[in-house]
Coordinates of C-alpha atoms in Angstrom, one line a residue:
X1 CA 187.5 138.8 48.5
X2 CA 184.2 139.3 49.3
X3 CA 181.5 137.5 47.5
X4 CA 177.7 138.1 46.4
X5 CA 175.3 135.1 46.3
X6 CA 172.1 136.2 44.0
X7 CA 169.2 133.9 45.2
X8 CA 166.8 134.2 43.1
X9 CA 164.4 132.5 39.5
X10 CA 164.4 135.9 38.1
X11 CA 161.6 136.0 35.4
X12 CA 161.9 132.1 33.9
X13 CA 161.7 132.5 29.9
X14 CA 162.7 136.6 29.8
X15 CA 166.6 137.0 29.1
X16 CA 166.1 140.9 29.2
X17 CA 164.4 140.7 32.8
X18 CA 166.8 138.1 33.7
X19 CA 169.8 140.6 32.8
X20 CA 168.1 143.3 34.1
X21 CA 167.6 141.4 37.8
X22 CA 171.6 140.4 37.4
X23 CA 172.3 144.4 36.9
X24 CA 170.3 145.8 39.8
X25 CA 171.9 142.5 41.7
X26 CA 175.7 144.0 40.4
X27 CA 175.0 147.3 41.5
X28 CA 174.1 145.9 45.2
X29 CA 176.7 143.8 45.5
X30 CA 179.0 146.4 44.1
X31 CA 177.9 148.9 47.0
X32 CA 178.4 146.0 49.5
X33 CA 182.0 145.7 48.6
X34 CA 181.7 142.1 46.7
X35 CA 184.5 141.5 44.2
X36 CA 182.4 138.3 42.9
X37 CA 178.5 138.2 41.8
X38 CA 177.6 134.1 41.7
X39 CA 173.7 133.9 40.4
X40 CA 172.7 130.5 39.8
X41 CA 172.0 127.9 37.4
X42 CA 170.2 128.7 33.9
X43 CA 169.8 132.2 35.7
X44 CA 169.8 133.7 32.3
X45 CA 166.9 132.1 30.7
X46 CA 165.0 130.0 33.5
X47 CA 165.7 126.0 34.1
X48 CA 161.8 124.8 34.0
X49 CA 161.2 126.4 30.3
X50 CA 160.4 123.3 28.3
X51 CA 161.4 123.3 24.4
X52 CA 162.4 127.6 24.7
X53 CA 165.8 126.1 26.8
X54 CA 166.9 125.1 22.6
X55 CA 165.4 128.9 21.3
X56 CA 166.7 130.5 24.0
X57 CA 170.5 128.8 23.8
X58 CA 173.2 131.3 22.8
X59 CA 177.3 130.8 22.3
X60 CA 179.4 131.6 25.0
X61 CA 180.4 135.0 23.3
X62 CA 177.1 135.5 22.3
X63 CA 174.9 138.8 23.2
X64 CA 174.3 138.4 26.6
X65 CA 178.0 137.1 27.7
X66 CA 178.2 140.5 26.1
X67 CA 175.8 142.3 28.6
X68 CA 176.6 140.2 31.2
X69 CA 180.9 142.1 30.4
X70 CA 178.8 145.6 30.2
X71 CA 177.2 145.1 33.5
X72 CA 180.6 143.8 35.0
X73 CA 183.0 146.8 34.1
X74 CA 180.2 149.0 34.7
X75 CA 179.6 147.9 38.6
X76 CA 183.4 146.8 38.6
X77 CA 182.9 143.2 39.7
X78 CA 183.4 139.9 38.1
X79 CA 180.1 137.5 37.4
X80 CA 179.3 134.0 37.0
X81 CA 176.1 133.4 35.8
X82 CA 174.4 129.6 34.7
X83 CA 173.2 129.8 31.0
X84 CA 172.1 127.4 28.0
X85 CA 175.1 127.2 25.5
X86 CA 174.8 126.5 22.0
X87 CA 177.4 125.3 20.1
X88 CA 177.3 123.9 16.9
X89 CA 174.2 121.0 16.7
X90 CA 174.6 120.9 20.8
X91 CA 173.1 122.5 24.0
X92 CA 174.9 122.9 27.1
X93 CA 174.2 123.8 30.6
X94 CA 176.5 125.7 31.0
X95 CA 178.4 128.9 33.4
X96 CA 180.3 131.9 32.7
X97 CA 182.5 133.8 34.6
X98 CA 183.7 137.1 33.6
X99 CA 185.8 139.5 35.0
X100 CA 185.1 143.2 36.5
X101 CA 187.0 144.4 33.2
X102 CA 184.7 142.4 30.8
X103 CA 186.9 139.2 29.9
X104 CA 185.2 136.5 29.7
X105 CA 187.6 134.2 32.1
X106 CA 186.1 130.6 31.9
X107 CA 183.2 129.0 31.1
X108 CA 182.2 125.0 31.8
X109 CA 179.2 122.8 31.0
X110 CA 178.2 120.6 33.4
X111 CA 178.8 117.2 33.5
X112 CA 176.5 114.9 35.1
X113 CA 173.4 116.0 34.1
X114 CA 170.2 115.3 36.4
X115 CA 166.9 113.7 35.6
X116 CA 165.2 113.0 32.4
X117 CA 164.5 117.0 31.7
X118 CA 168.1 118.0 31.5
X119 CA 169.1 114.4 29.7
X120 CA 166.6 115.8 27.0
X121 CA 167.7 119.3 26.6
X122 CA 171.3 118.9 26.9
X123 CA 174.9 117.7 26.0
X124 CA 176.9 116.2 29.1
X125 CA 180.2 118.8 29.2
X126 CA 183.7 116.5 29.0
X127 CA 185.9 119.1 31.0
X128 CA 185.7 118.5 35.0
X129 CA 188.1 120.9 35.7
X130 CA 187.5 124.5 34.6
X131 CA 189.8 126.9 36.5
X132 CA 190.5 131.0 36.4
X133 CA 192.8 133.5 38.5
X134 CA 190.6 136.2 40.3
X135 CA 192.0 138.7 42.8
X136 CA 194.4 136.2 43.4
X137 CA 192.3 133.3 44.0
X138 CA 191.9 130.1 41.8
X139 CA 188.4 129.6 41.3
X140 CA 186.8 126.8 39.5
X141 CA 183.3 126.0 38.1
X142 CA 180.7 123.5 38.7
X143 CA 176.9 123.0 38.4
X144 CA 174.2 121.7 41.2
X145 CA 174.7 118.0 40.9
X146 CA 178.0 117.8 39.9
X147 CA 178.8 119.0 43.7
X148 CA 177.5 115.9 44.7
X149 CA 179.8 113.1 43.4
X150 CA 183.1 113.4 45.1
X151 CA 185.4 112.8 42.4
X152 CA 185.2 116.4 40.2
X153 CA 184.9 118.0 43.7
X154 CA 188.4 116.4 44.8
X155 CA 190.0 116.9 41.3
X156 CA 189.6 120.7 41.8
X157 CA 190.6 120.2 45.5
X158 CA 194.1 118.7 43.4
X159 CA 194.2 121.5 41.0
X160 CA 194.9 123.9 43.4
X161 CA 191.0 125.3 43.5
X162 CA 190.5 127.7 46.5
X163 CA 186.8 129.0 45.3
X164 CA 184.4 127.0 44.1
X165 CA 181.3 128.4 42.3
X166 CA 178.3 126.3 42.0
X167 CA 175.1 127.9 40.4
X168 CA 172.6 125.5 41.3
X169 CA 168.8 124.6 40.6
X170 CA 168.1 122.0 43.8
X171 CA 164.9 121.3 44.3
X172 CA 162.5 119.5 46.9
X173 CA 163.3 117.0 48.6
X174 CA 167.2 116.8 48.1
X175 CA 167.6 120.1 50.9
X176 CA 170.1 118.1 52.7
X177 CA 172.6 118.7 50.0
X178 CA 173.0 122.3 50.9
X179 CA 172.3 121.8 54.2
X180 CA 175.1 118.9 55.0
X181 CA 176.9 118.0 51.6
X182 CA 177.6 121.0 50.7
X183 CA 179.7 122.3 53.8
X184 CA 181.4 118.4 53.9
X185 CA 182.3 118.9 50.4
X186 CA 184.1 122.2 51.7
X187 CA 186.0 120.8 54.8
X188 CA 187.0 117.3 53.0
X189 CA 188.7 119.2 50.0
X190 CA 189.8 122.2 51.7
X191 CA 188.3 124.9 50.2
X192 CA 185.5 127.8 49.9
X193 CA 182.5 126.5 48.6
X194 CA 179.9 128.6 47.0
X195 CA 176.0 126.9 46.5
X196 CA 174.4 129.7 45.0
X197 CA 170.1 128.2 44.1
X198 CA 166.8 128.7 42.4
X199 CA 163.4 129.0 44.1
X200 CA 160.0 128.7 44.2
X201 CA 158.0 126.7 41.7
X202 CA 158.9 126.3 38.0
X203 CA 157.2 123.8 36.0
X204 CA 157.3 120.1 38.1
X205 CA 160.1 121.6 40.2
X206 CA 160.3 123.4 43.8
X207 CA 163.4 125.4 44.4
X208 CA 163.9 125.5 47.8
X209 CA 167.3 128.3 48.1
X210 CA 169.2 127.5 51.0
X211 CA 172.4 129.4 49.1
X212 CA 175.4 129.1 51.2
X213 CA 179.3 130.0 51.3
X214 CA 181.1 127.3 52.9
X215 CA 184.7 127.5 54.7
X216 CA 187.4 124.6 54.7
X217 CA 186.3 124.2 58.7
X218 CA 182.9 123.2 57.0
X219 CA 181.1 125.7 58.6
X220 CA 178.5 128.5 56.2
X221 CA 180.2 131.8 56.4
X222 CA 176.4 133.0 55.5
X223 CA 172.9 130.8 54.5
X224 CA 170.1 132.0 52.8
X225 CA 166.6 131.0 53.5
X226 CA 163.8 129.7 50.5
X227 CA 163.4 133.2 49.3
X228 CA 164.5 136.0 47.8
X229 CA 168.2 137.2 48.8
X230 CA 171.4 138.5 48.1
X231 CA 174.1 137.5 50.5
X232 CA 177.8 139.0 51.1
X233 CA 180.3 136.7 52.9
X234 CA 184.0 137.3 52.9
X235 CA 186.6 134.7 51.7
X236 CA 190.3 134.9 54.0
X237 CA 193.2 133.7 52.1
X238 CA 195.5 133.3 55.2
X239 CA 192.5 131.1 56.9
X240 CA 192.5 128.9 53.9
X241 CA 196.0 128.4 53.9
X242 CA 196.0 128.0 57.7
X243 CA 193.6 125.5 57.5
X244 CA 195.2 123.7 54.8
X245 CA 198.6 123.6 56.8
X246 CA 196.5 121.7 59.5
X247 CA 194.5 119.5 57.6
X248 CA 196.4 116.4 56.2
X249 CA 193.6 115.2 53.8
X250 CA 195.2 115.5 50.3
X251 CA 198.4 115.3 51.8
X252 CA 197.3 111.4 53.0
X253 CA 195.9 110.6 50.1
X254 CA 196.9 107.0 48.7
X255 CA 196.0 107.3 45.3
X256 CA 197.6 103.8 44.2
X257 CA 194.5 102.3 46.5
X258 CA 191.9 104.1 44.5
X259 CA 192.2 103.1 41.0
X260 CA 188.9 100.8 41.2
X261 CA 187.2 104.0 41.8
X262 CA 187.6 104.5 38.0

């Protein structure tokens, strides 16, 4: 399956000009052959937006989930987007996927949220593992720092998780994480990785891009640089599984030494 990476902030605070830079992203994408559009984190509002991230919050089948299904069935590939979920009294940071046919397939909030600004704005997410069936893939769902603890990484690695999509807002000076963690993260769980960031400046914060598609050898299959960009990289099934077959990783796992680890 080939798969679209949308660098980019879009316009931080406009959902209509954030869904309008997603649909011009689609129809790219689309004509490039990519089964999957991955924008990042928050994409559909903006991450640096203060007090609006509450205003701006919408419910998982809200209005744009259904735009974001129009644009889908329209360019005939499936999109995962970042967003701020309401639900009830509580806000999530939260992503989407949803298919080329307009179902809305999975959606997660993340779970280890970063810094004082996202500690203020939103609800930690309780689900590690979210998981859907795409072009006969299992893909799973994460957000920026969640990538970096190893434990959610690996339970996905045990669930059977071949893609993993990662919307992302990293910011200076953490650029080793897509630079080095990210590809480890991919080789040591034996899977694709996709690290799909922000950039430029938002409030306090300084996206730095650096989007990447990692393989299970832990090498970037394509790397953006710290503007904006829309990359394609293919994702080969029988490479996966070859390199699976090779790898003994999960397979020498002793998990009755690890129980300190929780």
């Amino acid at each position: 399956m080939r798969t679209a990476l949308l660098q980019s902030s879009g316009r931080p605070g406009s959902v209509v000009e954030n869904l309008k830079v997603l649909d011009e992203a689609a129809g790219r994408a689309a004509a490039g052959g990519a089964g999957l559009l991955a924008a990042p984190e928050m994409f559909l509002t903006g991450y640096a937006i203060g007090d609006a991230v509450d205003r701006l919050a919408e419910p998982a089948d809200g209005d744009s989930a259904d735009t974001v299904a129009e644009i889908a069935g329209r360019h005939g590939l499936a999109i995962a987007y970042g967003y701020p979920e309401r639900d009830g009294g509580s806000v999530y940071n939260s992503a989407q996927l949803i298919s080329a046919d307009g179902t809305r397939l999975a959606n997660y909030r993340k779970t280890h949220l970063f810094g004082d600004f996202e500690r203020a704005h939103f609800a930690p997410g309780e689900q590690p593992v979210v998981q859907a069936e795409l072009a006969g893939l299992t893909v799973g769902l994460m957000i920026c720092y969640d990538v970096e603890f190893p434990e959610p990484v690996r339970a996905h690695a045990l669930a059977g998780t071949d893609l993993l999509l990662v919307p992302t807002a990293n910011m200076h000076p953490f650029e080793f994480v897509a630079e080095s963690l990210v590809p480890v993260r991919a080789w040591e769980n034996q899977m694709y990785v996709a690290y799909v960031n922000r950039i430029g400046q938002e409030g306090e914060f300084e996206f730095f891009g650096l989007s990447a598609l990692a393989g299970p050898d832990g090498v970037a299959r394509t790397r953006a640089g710290r503007g904006e960009d829309l990359l394609l990289a293919d994702l080969d099934p029988g490479f996966l599984a070859g390199s699976r077959a090779a790898n003994p990783y999960l397979t020498d796992r002793r998990p009755g030494l690890y129980g300190s680890l929780s």
